[in-house]
Amino acid sequence: EGAKLAVAEGCRNLVVTGARPLAATNCLNFASPERPEVMWAFSQVIDGIAEACQAFSTPITGGNVSFYNETEGQGVYPTPVVGLVGLVEDLKHVVTCGFKNPDEVILLLGETKEDLGGSEYLAYLHNQIIGHPPVLNLDYEKNVQQLCLKAINKGLVSSAHDISDGGLLIALAECCLAGQINNIIGATFELDLKSPAFVDNVSLAAALFGESPSRIILSVKESKLAAIEELAKEQGVISTVIGRTGGQEFIVKFNGQDAINEHVVELSKRWQKGLETLLESPIR
């Protein structure tokens, strides 16, 4: 399942820029294949990549396999690295992830489920690498990607960003941080766990930090919202208004109260120290 997720995320990363995925490559890193569990994992990864690449029509053009990645008998986690290349049909329709204008609607494409297994949230905040990865519905993933690409090519989208490591909250913050330095665009996000964007009685932690696949954040002008919602219906994709751009703060509201209210500049300062902070942290 993790290998399929890697291919899907690579395709999603292309689609949110306005590119159509064309082909893939890979680098597969594993411990000793002489151990049955390692060889089993390797076989599962091959099957997962093949299934996903067939679904997205992205043939593998090349790659390599690295075995025996071990230190003092301790093997690395199964690590399939997937790279993809895509084609932008019209450079006028290239989109980036940073919010562009104030007073635009923030849309979430897709659903958020209780997907905390193997997440950055558990690893970073709880020092736990546990749980099952999210289950990927390839058909739904394709529908979400096709919806995003159609909306971009029709000129309906101001910005687009995929949701992956760290979940929804991190992706929204990245949209603020990726804006122009001389034109800071903040956002207010209304967290409503009863909205169609959140399913299966999802927990607050999973709503904010879960890594469910098949999700994309769009910012769009109010006048173009109806057109995107119509496209979403045609593709069978859930689209939910979750906020609005504006101001210079990153605000998350929950139960009518500000759960987070930080100036984008302050968030940027912390982000810029991310690598430094990581290198200063003890090795886990």
PDB file of C-alpha atoms in Angstrom:
ATOM      1  CA  GLU A   1       0.000   0.000   0.000  1.00  0.00           C
ATOM      2  CA  GLY A   2       2.842   2.398   0.808  1.00  0.00           C
ATOM      3  CA  ALA A   3       4.353   1.960  -2.645  1.00  0.00           C
ATOM      4  CA  LYS A   4       1.042   2.846  -4.291  1.00  0.00           C
ATOM      5  CA  LEU A   5       0.826   5.904  -2.054  1.00  0.00           C
ATOM      6  CA  ALA A   6       4.293   7.019  -3.184  1.00  0.00           C
ATOM      7  CA  VAL A   7       3.333   6.851  -6.858  1.00  0.00           C
ATOM      8  CA  ALA A   8       0.017   8.604  -6.214  1.00  0.00           C
ATOM      9  CA  GLU A   9       1.704  11.414  -4.297  1.00  0.00           C
ATOM     10  CA  GLY A  10       4.260  11.880  -7.061  1.00  0.00           C
ATOM     11  CA  CYS A  11       1.476  12.207  -9.624  1.00  0.00           C
ATOM     12  CA  ARG A  12      -0.418  14.572  -7.330  1.00  0.00           C
ATOM     13  CA  ASN A  13       2.679  16.759  -6.969  1.00  0.00           C
ATOM     14  CA  LEU A  14       2.729  17.171 -10.737  1.00  0.00           C
ATOM     15  CA  VAL A  15      -0.991  17.732 -11.137  1.00  0.00           C
ATOM     16  CA  VAL A  16      -1.128  20.616  -8.641  1.00  0.00           C
ATOM     17  CA  THR A  17       1.337  22.526 -10.832  1.00  0.00           C
ATOM     18  CA  GLY A  18      -0.758  21.966 -13.949  1.00  0.00           C
ATOM     19  CA  ALA A  19       1.343  19.089 -15.315  1.00  0.00           C
ATOM     20  CA  ARG A  20       0.008  15.795 -16.654  1.00  0.00           C
ATOM     21  CA  PRO A  21       2.011  12.814 -15.297  1.00  0.00           C
ATOM     22  CA  LEU A  22       3.875  10.947 -18.038  1.00  0.00           C
ATOM     23  CA  ALA A  23       6.415   8.488 -16.629  1.00  0.00           C
ATOM     24  CA  ALA A  24       8.160   7.322 -13.475  1.00  0.00           C
ATOM     25  CA  THR A  25      11.484   6.092 -12.149  1.00  0.00           C
ATOM     26  CA  ASN A  26      12.400   4.513  -8.843  1.00  0.00           C
ATOM     27  CA  CYS A  27      15.127   3.751  -6.331  1.00  0.00           C
ATOM     28  CA  LEU A  28      14.276   0.850  -4.023  1.00  0.00           C
ATOM     29  CA  ASN A  29      16.263   0.620  -0.782  1.00  0.00           C
ATOM     30  CA  PHE A  30      16.038  -2.452   1.433  1.00  0.00           C
ATOM     31  CA  ALA A  31      17.940  -4.528   3.959  1.00  0.00           C
ATOM     32  CA  SER A  32      19.236  -8.042   3.225  1.00  0.00           C
ATOM     33  CA  PRO A  33      17.017  -9.934   0.746  1.00  0.00           C
ATOM     34  CA  GLU A  34      18.247 -13.139   2.362  1.00  0.00           C
ATOM     35  CA  ARG A  35      15.780 -12.428   5.165  1.00  0.00           C
ATOM     36  CA  PRO A  36      12.298 -13.632   4.132  1.00  0.00           C
ATOM     37  CA  GLU A  37      10.457 -10.625   5.581  1.00  0.00           C
ATOM     38  CA  VAL A  38      12.667  -8.231   3.594  1.00  0.00           C
ATOM     39  CA  MET A  39      12.161 -10.136   0.352  1.00  0.00           C
ATOM     40  CA  TRP A  40       8.422 -10.227   1.017  1.00  0.00           C
ATOM     41  CA  ALA A  41       8.352  -6.449   1.534  1.00  0.00           C
ATOM     42  CA  PHE A  42      10.373  -5.944  -1.654  1.00  0.00           C
ATOM     43  CA  SER A  43       7.908  -8.081  -3.613  1.00  0.00           C
ATOM     44  CA  GLN A  44       4.957  -6.150  -2.186  1.00  0.00           C
ATOM     45  CA  VAL A  45       6.551  -2.835  -3.171  1.00  0.00           C
ATOM     46  CA  ILE A  46       7.082  -4.023  -6.751  1.00  0.00           C
ATOM     47  CA  ASP A  47       3.445  -5.101  -6.955  1.00  0.00           C
ATOM     48  CA  GLY A  48       2.245  -1.793  -5.498  1.00  0.00           C
ATOM     49  CA  ILE A  49       4.306   0.358  -7.854  1.00  0.00           C
ATOM     50  CA  ALA A  50       3.191  -1.708 -10.849  1.00  0.00           C
ATOM     51  CA  GLU A  51      -0.484  -1.425  -9.925  1.00  0.00           C
ATOM     52  CA  ALA A  52      -0.297   2.332  -9.392  1.00  0.00           C
ATOM     53  CA  CYS A  53       1.756   3.023 -12.519  1.00  0.00           C
ATOM     54  CA  GLN A  54      -0.742   1.077 -14.607  1.00  0.00           C
ATOM     55  CA  ALA A  55      -3.596   3.063 -13.074  1.00  0.00           C
ATOM     56  CA  PHE A  56      -1.939   6.428 -13.801  1.00  0.00           C
ATOM     57  CA  SER A  57      -0.498   5.363 -17.193  1.00  0.00           C
ATOM     58  CA  THR A  58       3.006   6.265 -16.018  1.00  0.00           C
ATOM     59  CA  PRO A  59       5.442   3.571 -17.208  1.00  0.00           C
ATOM     60  CA  ILE A  60       8.672   2.978 -15.305  1.00  0.00           C
ATOM     61  CA  THR A  61      11.497   4.249 -17.519  1.00  0.00           C
ATOM     62  CA  GLY A  62      14.324   3.019 -15.298  1.00  0.00           C
ATOM     63  CA  GLY A  63      15.515   2.743 -11.744  1.00  0.00           C
ATOM     64  CA  ASN A  64      17.732   0.799  -9.399  1.00  0.00           C
ATOM     65  CA  VAL A  65      17.590  -1.503  -6.390  1.00  0.00           C
ATOM     66  CA  SER A  66      19.835  -1.235  -3.337  1.00  0.00           C
ATOM     67  CA  PHE A  67      19.961  -4.211  -0.949  1.00  0.00           C
ATOM     68  CA  TYR A  68      21.950  -4.945   2.215  1.00  0.00           C
ATOM     69  CA  ASN A  69      21.364  -1.500   3.702  1.00  0.00           C
ATOM     70  CA  GLU A  70      22.128  -2.437   7.300  1.00  0.00           C
ATOM     71  CA  THR A  71      24.154  -1.196  10.253  1.00  0.00           C
ATOM     72  CA  GLU A  72      25.205  -3.669  12.922  1.00  0.00           C
ATOM     73  CA  GLY A  73      22.493  -6.045  11.798  1.00  0.00           C
ATOM     74  CA  GLN A  74      19.755  -3.424  11.886  1.00  0.00           C
ATOM     75  CA  GLY A  75      18.157  -2.954   8.475  1.00  0.00           C
ATOM     76  CA  VAL A  76      16.679   0.236   7.075  1.00  0.00           C
ATOM     77  CA  TYR A  77      12.948   0.562   6.740  1.00  0.00           C
ATOM     78  CA  PRO A  78      11.670  -0.560   3.323  1.00  0.00           C
ATOM     79  CA  THR A  79      12.193   2.636   1.336  1.00  0.00           C
ATOM     80  CA  PRO A  80      10.802   2.917  -2.189  1.00  0.00           C
ATOM     81  CA  VAL A  81      11.713   6.302  -3.672  1.00  0.00           C
ATOM     82  CA  VAL A  82       9.631   7.250  -6.697  1.00  0.00           C
ATOM     83  CA  GLY A  83      10.227  10.112  -9.109  1.00  0.00           C
ATOM     84  CA  LEU A  84       7.861  11.246 -11.840  1.00  0.00           C
ATOM     85  CA  VAL A  85       7.957  13.574 -14.816  1.00  0.00           C
ATOM     86  CA  GLY A  86       5.004  15.357 -16.368  1.00  0.00           C
ATOM     87  CA  LEU A  87       4.041  17.691 -19.181  1.00  0.00           C
ATOM     88  CA  VAL A  88       2.595  21.187 -18.896  1.00  0.00           C
ATOM     89  CA  GLU A  89       0.469  21.685 -21.996  1.00  0.00           C
ATOM     90  CA  ASP A  90       0.237  25.475 -21.650  1.00  0.00           C
ATOM     91  CA  LEU A  91       2.683  27.527 -19.581  1.00  0.00           C
ATOM     92  CA  LYS A  92      -0.034  30.126 -18.993  1.00  0.00           C
ATOM     93  CA  HIS A  93      -1.743  27.620 -16.719  1.00  0.00           C
ATOM     94  CA  VAL A  94       1.184  26.792 -14.427  1.00  0.00           C
ATOM     95  CA  VAL A  95       0.087  27.057 -10.783  1.00  0.00           C
ATOM     96  CA  THR A  96       2.097  27.253  -7.553  1.00  0.00           C
ATOM     97  CA  CYS A  97       1.092  26.454  -3.981  1.00  0.00           C
ATOM     98  CA  GLY A  98       1.314  29.901  -2.374  1.00  0.00           C
ATOM     99  CA  PHE A  99      -1.871  31.890  -1.773  1.00  0.00           C
ATOM    100  CA  LYS A 100      -1.980  34.724  -4.334  1.00  0.00           C
ATOM    101  CA  ASN A 101      -4.790  37.082  -3.382  1.00  0.00           C
ATOM    102  CA  PRO A 102      -6.774  38.077  -0.298  1.00  0.00           C
ATOM    103  CA  ASP A 103     -10.480  37.262   0.019  1.00  0.00           C
ATOM    104  CA  GLU A 104     -10.339  34.053  -1.992  1.00  0.00           C
ATOM    105  CA  VAL A 105     -12.097  30.833  -1.065  1.00  0.00           C
ATOM    106  CA  ILE A 106     -10.032  27.890   0.197  1.00  0.00           C
ATOM    107  CA  LEU A 107     -11.340  24.551  -1.060  1.00  0.00           C
ATOM    108  CA  LEU A 108     -10.449  21.062   0.113  1.00  0.00           C
ATOM    109  CA  LEU A 109     -10.804  18.344  -2.507  1.00  0.00           C
ATOM    110  CA  GLY A 110     -11.214  14.852  -1.073  1.00  0.00           C
ATOM    111  CA  GLU A 111     -11.898  13.356   2.339  1.00  0.00           C
ATOM    112  CA  THR A 112      -9.977  13.251   5.608  1.00  0.00           C
ATOM    113  CA  LYS A 113     -10.127   9.954   7.473  1.00  0.00           C
ATOM    114  CA  GLU A 114      -8.575   8.508  10.632  1.00  0.00           C
ATOM    115  CA  ASP A 115      -5.205   8.041   8.912  1.00  0.00           C
ATOM    116  CA  LEU A 116      -2.476   8.579  11.497  1.00  0.00           C
ATOM    117  CA  GLY A 117      -0.620   5.297  10.907  1.00  0.00           C
ATOM    118  CA  GLY A 118       3.001   5.937   9.911  1.00  0.00           C
ATOM    119  CA  SER A 119       2.428   9.689  10.087  1.00  0.00           C
ATOM    120  CA  GLU A 120       4.830  12.525  10.825  1.00  0.00           C
ATOM    121  CA  TYR A 121       2.554  13.433  13.727  1.00  0.00           C
ATOM    122  CA  LEU A 122       3.161  10.133  15.512  1.00  0.00           C
ATOM    123  CA  ALA A 123       6.866  10.069  14.664  1.00  0.00           C
ATOM    124  CA  TYR A 124       7.682  13.657  15.618  1.00  0.00           C
ATOM    125  CA  LEU A 125       5.355  14.371  18.534  1.00  0.00           C
ATOM    126  CA  HIS A 126       5.037  10.881  20.014  1.00  0.00           C
ATOM    127  CA  ASN A 127       8.253   9.202  18.818  1.00  0.00           C
ATOM    128  CA  GLN A 128       6.215   6.305  17.459  1.00  0.00           C
ATOM    129  CA  ILE A 129       6.414   4.650  14.057  1.00  0.00           C
ATOM    130  CA  ILE A 130       3.309   2.491  14.249  1.00  0.00           C
ATOM    131  CA  GLY A 131       0.038   1.710  12.532  1.00  0.00           C
ATOM    132  CA  HIS A 132      -1.048   0.813   9.032  1.00  0.00           C
ATOM    133  CA  PRO A 133      -0.595   3.283   6.162  1.00  0.00           C
ATOM    134  CA  PRO A 134      -3.708   4.838   4.639  1.00  0.00           C
ATOM    135  CA  VAL A 135      -5.614   2.713   2.142  1.00  0.00           C
ATOM    136  CA  LEU A 136      -5.504   4.196  -1.353  1.00  0.00           C
ATOM    137  CA  ASN A 137      -8.527   4.093  -3.637  1.00  0.00           C
ATOM    138  CA  LEU A 138      -6.845   4.454  -7.019  1.00  0.00           C
ATOM    139  CA  ASP A 139     -10.052   5.350  -8.866  1.00  0.00           C
ATOM    140  CA  TYR A 140     -10.894   8.128  -6.419  1.00  0.00           C
ATOM    141  CA  GLU A 141      -7.306   9.397  -6.483  1.00  0.00           C
ATOM    142  CA  LYS A 142      -7.478   9.626 -10.264  1.00  0.00           C
ATOM    143  CA  ASN A 143     -10.768  11.520 -10.060  1.00  0.00           C
ATOM    144  CA  VAL A 144      -9.302  14.057  -7.624  1.00  0.00           C
ATOM    145  CA  GLN A 145      -6.277  14.574  -9.841  1.00  0.00           C
ATOM    146  CA  GLN A 146      -8.363  14.894 -13.007  1.00  0.00           C
ATOM    147  CA  LEU A 147     -10.604  17.434 -11.287  1.00  0.00           C
ATOM    148  CA  CYS A 148      -7.622  19.526 -10.221  1.00  0.00           C
ATOM    149  CA  LEU A 149      -6.027  19.413 -13.669  1.00  0.00           C
ATOM    150  CA  LYS A 150      -9.280  20.339 -15.416  1.00  0.00           C
ATOM    151  CA  ALA A 151      -9.840  23.270 -13.057  1.00  0.00           C
ATOM    152  CA  ILE A 152      -6.296  24.540 -13.603  1.00  0.00           C
ATOM    153  CA  ASN A 153      -6.515  24.236 -17.393  1.00  0.00           C
ATOM    154  CA  LYS A 154      -9.806  26.152 -17.366  1.00  0.00           C
ATOM    155  CA  GLY A 155      -8.132  29.010 -15.481  1.00  0.00           C
ATOM    156  CA  LEU A 156     -10.271  28.536 -12.372  1.00  0.00           C
ATOM    157  CA  VAL A 157      -7.478  28.053  -9.821  1.00  0.00           C
ATOM    158  CA  SER A 158      -5.258  30.650  -8.146  1.00  0.00           C
ATOM    159  CA  SER A 159      -3.160  28.179  -6.146  1.00  0.00           C
ATOM    160  CA  ALA A 160      -3.027  24.428  -5.571  1.00  0.00           C
ATOM    161  CA  HIS A 161      -1.180  22.261  -3.064  1.00  0.00           C
ATOM    162  CA  ASP A 162      -1.254  18.559  -2.310  1.00  0.00           C
ATOM    163  CA  ILE A 163      -1.661  17.264   1.243  1.00  0.00           C
ATOM    164  CA  SER A 164       0.914  14.714   2.325  1.00  0.00           C
ATOM    165  CA  ASP A 165       3.530  14.746   5.120  1.00  0.00           C
ATOM    166  CA  GLY A 166       2.122  16.390   8.227  1.00  0.00           C
ATOM    167  CA  GLY A 167      -1.465  16.500   7.006  1.00  0.00           C
ATOM    168  CA  LEU A 168      -3.936  19.303   6.374  1.00  0.00           C
ATOM    169  CA  LEU A 169      -2.668  21.808   8.936  1.00  0.00           C
ATOM    170  CA  ILE A 170       0.903  21.675   7.643  1.00  0.00           C
ATOM    171  CA  ALA A 171      -0.241  21.973   4.021  1.00  0.00           C
ATOM    172  CA  LEU A 172      -2.325  25.061   4.822  1.00  0.00           C
ATOM    173  CA  ALA A 173       0.613  26.659   6.610  1.00  0.00           C
ATOM    174  CA  GLU A 174       2.829  25.906   3.610  1.00  0.00           C
ATOM    175  CA  CYS A 175       0.359  27.724   1.353  1.00  0.00           C
ATOM    176  CA  CYS A 176       0.812  30.829   3.502  1.00  0.00           C
ATOM    177  CA  LEU A 177       4.599  30.461   3.718  1.00  0.00           C
ATOM    178  CA  ALA A 178       4.974  30.008  -0.040  1.00  0.00           C
ATOM    179  CA  GLY A 179       3.441  33.391  -0.846  1.00  0.00           C
ATOM    180  CA  GLN A 180       5.417  36.395  -2.004  1.00  0.00           C
ATOM    181  CA  ILE A 181       7.661  37.955   0.633  1.00  0.00           C
ATOM    182  CA  ASN A 182       6.476  41.471  -0.201  1.00  0.00           C
ATOM    183  CA  ASN A 183       2.834  40.401  -0.337  1.00  0.00           C
ATOM    184  CA  ILE A 184       2.075  38.182   2.654  1.00  0.00           C
ATOM    185  CA  ILE A 185      -1.280  36.433   2.377  1.00  0.00           C
ATOM    186  CA  GLY A 186      -2.620  34.789   5.511  1.00  0.00           C
ATOM    187  CA  ALA A 187      -5.726  32.656   5.870  1.00  0.00           C
ATOM    188  CA  THR A 188      -8.511  31.754   8.263  1.00  0.00           C
ATOM    189  CA  PHE A 189      -9.425  28.085   8.397  1.00  0.00           C
ATOM    190  CA  GLU A 190     -12.726  26.938   9.918  1.00  0.00           C
ATOM    191  CA  LEU A 191     -12.355  23.420  11.315  1.00  0.00           C
ATOM    192  CA  ASP A 192     -15.749  21.697  11.243  1.00  0.00           C
ATOM    193  CA  LEU A 193     -15.475  17.965  11.913  1.00  0.00           C
ATOM    194  CA  LYS A 194     -19.111  17.522  10.845  1.00  0.00           C
ATOM    195  CA  SER A 195     -18.496  18.799   7.310  1.00  0.00           C
ATOM    196  CA  PRO A 196     -18.220  16.386   4.345  1.00  0.00           C
ATOM    197  CA  ALA A 197     -14.440  16.883   4.357  1.00  0.00           C
ATOM    198  CA  PHE A 198     -14.114  14.808   7.533  1.00  0.00           C
ATOM    199  CA  VAL A 199     -15.573  11.301   7.704  1.00  0.00           C
ATOM    200  CA  ASP A 200     -15.904   8.309  10.036  1.00  0.00           C
ATOM    201  CA  ASN A 201     -15.985  10.422  13.223  1.00  0.00           C
ATOM    202  CA  VAL A 202     -12.416  11.496  12.584  1.00  0.00           C
ATOM    203  CA  SER A 203     -10.449  12.645  15.638  1.00  0.00           C
ATOM    204  CA  LEU A 204      -9.116  16.178  15.964  1.00  0.00           C
ATOM    205  CA  ALA A 205      -5.541  14.899  15.643  1.00  0.00           C
ATOM    206  CA  ALA A 206      -6.344  13.051  12.415  1.00  0.00           C
ATOM    207  CA  ALA A 207      -8.283  16.028  11.031  1.00  0.00           C
ATOM    208  CA  LEU A 208      -5.255  18.269  11.495  1.00  0.00           C
ATOM    209  CA  PHE A 209      -2.328  15.893  10.983  1.00  0.00           C
ATOM    210  CA  GLY A 210      -3.686  12.721   9.360  1.00  0.00           C
ATOM    211  CA  GLU A 211      -2.165  11.824   6.005  1.00  0.00           C
ATOM    212  CA  SER A 212      -5.165  10.563   4.054  1.00  0.00           C
ATOM    213  CA  PRO A 213      -4.354  10.437   0.321  1.00  0.00           C
ATOM    214  CA  SER A 214      -6.370  11.933  -2.537  1.00  0.00           C
ATOM    215  CA  ARG A 215      -6.568  15.448  -1.076  1.00  0.00           C
ATOM    216  CA  ILE A 216      -5.706  18.813  -2.617  1.00  0.00           C
ATOM    217  CA  ILE A 217      -6.069  22.390  -1.367  1.00  0.00           C
ATOM    218  CA  LEU A 218      -7.198  25.032  -3.870  1.00  0.00           C
ATOM    219  CA  SER A 219      -7.632  28.763  -3.532  1.00  0.00           C
ATOM    220  CA  VAL A 220     -10.115  30.259  -5.984  1.00  0.00           C
ATOM    221  CA  LYS A 221     -11.913  33.503  -6.643  1.00  0.00           C
ATOM    222  CA  GLU A 222     -15.491  33.574  -5.359  1.00  0.00           C
ATOM    223  CA  SER A 223     -16.753  34.042  -8.914  1.00  0.00           C
ATOM    224  CA  LYS A 224     -15.165  30.746 -10.000  1.00  0.00           C
ATOM    225  CA  LEU A 225     -16.286  28.618  -7.062  1.00  0.00           C
ATOM    226  CA  ALA A 226     -19.511  27.374  -8.675  1.00  0.00           C
ATOM    227  CA  ALA A 227     -17.664  26.179 -11.774  1.00  0.00           C
ATOM    228  CA  ILE A 228     -15.229  24.122  -9.698  1.00  0.00           C
ATOM    229  CA  GLU A 229     -18.028  22.660  -7.595  1.00  0.00           C
ATOM    230  CA  GLU A 230     -19.793  21.594 -10.790  1.00  0.00           C
ATOM    231  CA  LEU A 231     -16.599  19.909 -12.012  1.00  0.00           C
ATOM    232  CA  ALA A 232     -16.318  18.162  -8.651  1.00  0.00           C
ATOM    233  CA  LYS A 233     -19.823  16.732  -9.040  1.00  0.00           C
ATOM    234  CA  GLU A 234     -18.963  15.476 -12.514  1.00  0.00           C
ATOM    235  CA  GLN A 235     -15.849  13.726 -11.177  1.00  0.00           C
ATOM    236  CA  GLY A 236     -17.592  12.358  -8.093  1.00  0.00           C
ATOM    237  CA  VAL A 237     -15.229  14.215  -5.764  1.00  0.00           C
ATOM    238  CA  ILE A 238     -16.171  15.860  -2.480  1.00  0.00           C
ATOM    239  CA  SER A 239     -15.213  19.554  -2.416  1.00  0.00           C
ATOM    240  CA  THR A 240     -15.579  21.544   0.782  1.00  0.00           C
ATOM    241  CA  VAL A 241     -15.053  25.229   1.521  1.00  0.00           C
ATOM    242  CA  ILE A 242     -12.764  25.262   4.566  1.00  0.00           C
ATOM    243  CA  GLY A 243     -11.626  28.863   4.781  1.00  0.00           C
ATOM    244  CA  ARG A 244     -10.699  32.138   3.162  1.00  0.00           C
ATOM    245  CA  THR A 245      -7.466  33.946   2.413  1.00  0.00           C
ATOM    246  CA  GLY A 246      -6.719  37.369   3.855  1.00  0.00           C
ATOM    247  CA  GLY A 247      -4.803  39.268   6.482  1.00  0.00           C
ATOM    248  CA  GLN A 248      -1.276  38.345   7.493  1.00  0.00           C
ATOM    249  CA  GLU A 249      -2.115  35.746  10.116  1.00  0.00           C
ATOM    250  CA  PHE A 250      -2.538  31.995   9.945  1.00  0.00           C
ATOM    251  CA  ILE A 251      -5.732  31.373  11.910  1.00  0.00           C
ATOM    252  CA  VAL A 252      -7.417  28.082  12.713  1.00  0.00           C
ATOM    253  CA  LYS A 253     -10.840  28.288  14.337  1.00  0.00           C
ATOM    254  CA  PHE A 254     -12.369  25.365  16.222  1.00  0.00           C
ATOM    255  CA  ASN A 255     -15.724  25.505  18.008  1.00  0.00           C
ATOM    256  CA  GLY A 256     -15.890  29.252  17.347  1.00  0.00           C
ATOM    257  CA  GLN A 257     -12.563  29.970  19.049  1.00  0.00           C
ATOM    258  CA  ASP A 258      -9.101  30.707  17.675  1.00  0.00           C
ATOM    259  CA  ALA A 259      -7.122  27.503  18.200  1.00  0.00           C
ATOM    260  CA  ILE A 260      -4.156  28.966  16.300  1.00  0.00           C
ATOM    261  CA  ASN A 261      -3.420  32.605  15.543  1.00  0.00           C
ATOM    262  CA  GLU A 262       0.124  33.256  14.344  1.00  0.00           C
ATOM    263  CA  HIS A 263       1.575  35.913  12.070  1.00  0.00           C
ATOM    264  CA  VAL A 264       2.883  34.381   8.861  1.00  0.00           C
ATOM    265  CA  VAL A 265       6.251  36.110   9.353  1.00  0.00           C
ATOM    266  CA  GLU A 266       6.691  34.378  12.721  1.00  0.00           C
ATOM    267  CA  LEU A 267       5.790  31.031  11.184  1.00  0.00           C
ATOM    268  CA  SER A 268       8.328  31.680   8.446  1.00  0.00           C
ATOM    269  CA  LYS A 269      11.077  32.348  10.987  1.00  0.00           C
ATOM    270  CA  ARG A 270      10.395  29.022  12.681  1.00  0.00           C
ATOM    271  CA  TRP A 271      10.248  27.221   9.353  1.00  0.00           C
ATOM    272  CA  GLN A 272      13.609  28.655   8.297  1.00  0.00           C
ATOM    273  CA  LYS A 273      15.156  27.184  11.454  1.00  0.00           C
ATOM    274  CA  GLY A 274      13.653  23.763  10.766  1.00  0.00           C
ATOM    275  CA  LEU A 275      16.837  22.063   9.559  1.00  0.00           C
ATOM    276  CA  GLU A 276      18.889  23.636  12.340  1.00  0.00           C
ATOM    277  CA  THR A 277      16.392  22.411  14.929  1.00  0.00           C
ATOM    278  CA  LEU A 278      16.371  18.925  13.436  1.00  0.00           C
ATOM    279  CA  LEU A 279      20.156  18.657  13.437  1.00  0.00           C
ATOM    280  CA  GLU A 280      20.267  19.767  17.068  1.00  0.00           C
ATOM    281  CA  SER A 281      17.728  17.120  18.095  1.00  0.00           C
ATOM    282  CA  PRO A 282      18.939  13.811  19.587  1.00  0.00           C
ATOM    283  CA  ILE A 283      19.129  10.868  17.201  1.00  0.00           C
ATOM    284  CA  ARG A 284      16.133   8.592  17.649  1.00  0.00           C
TER     285      ARG A 284
END
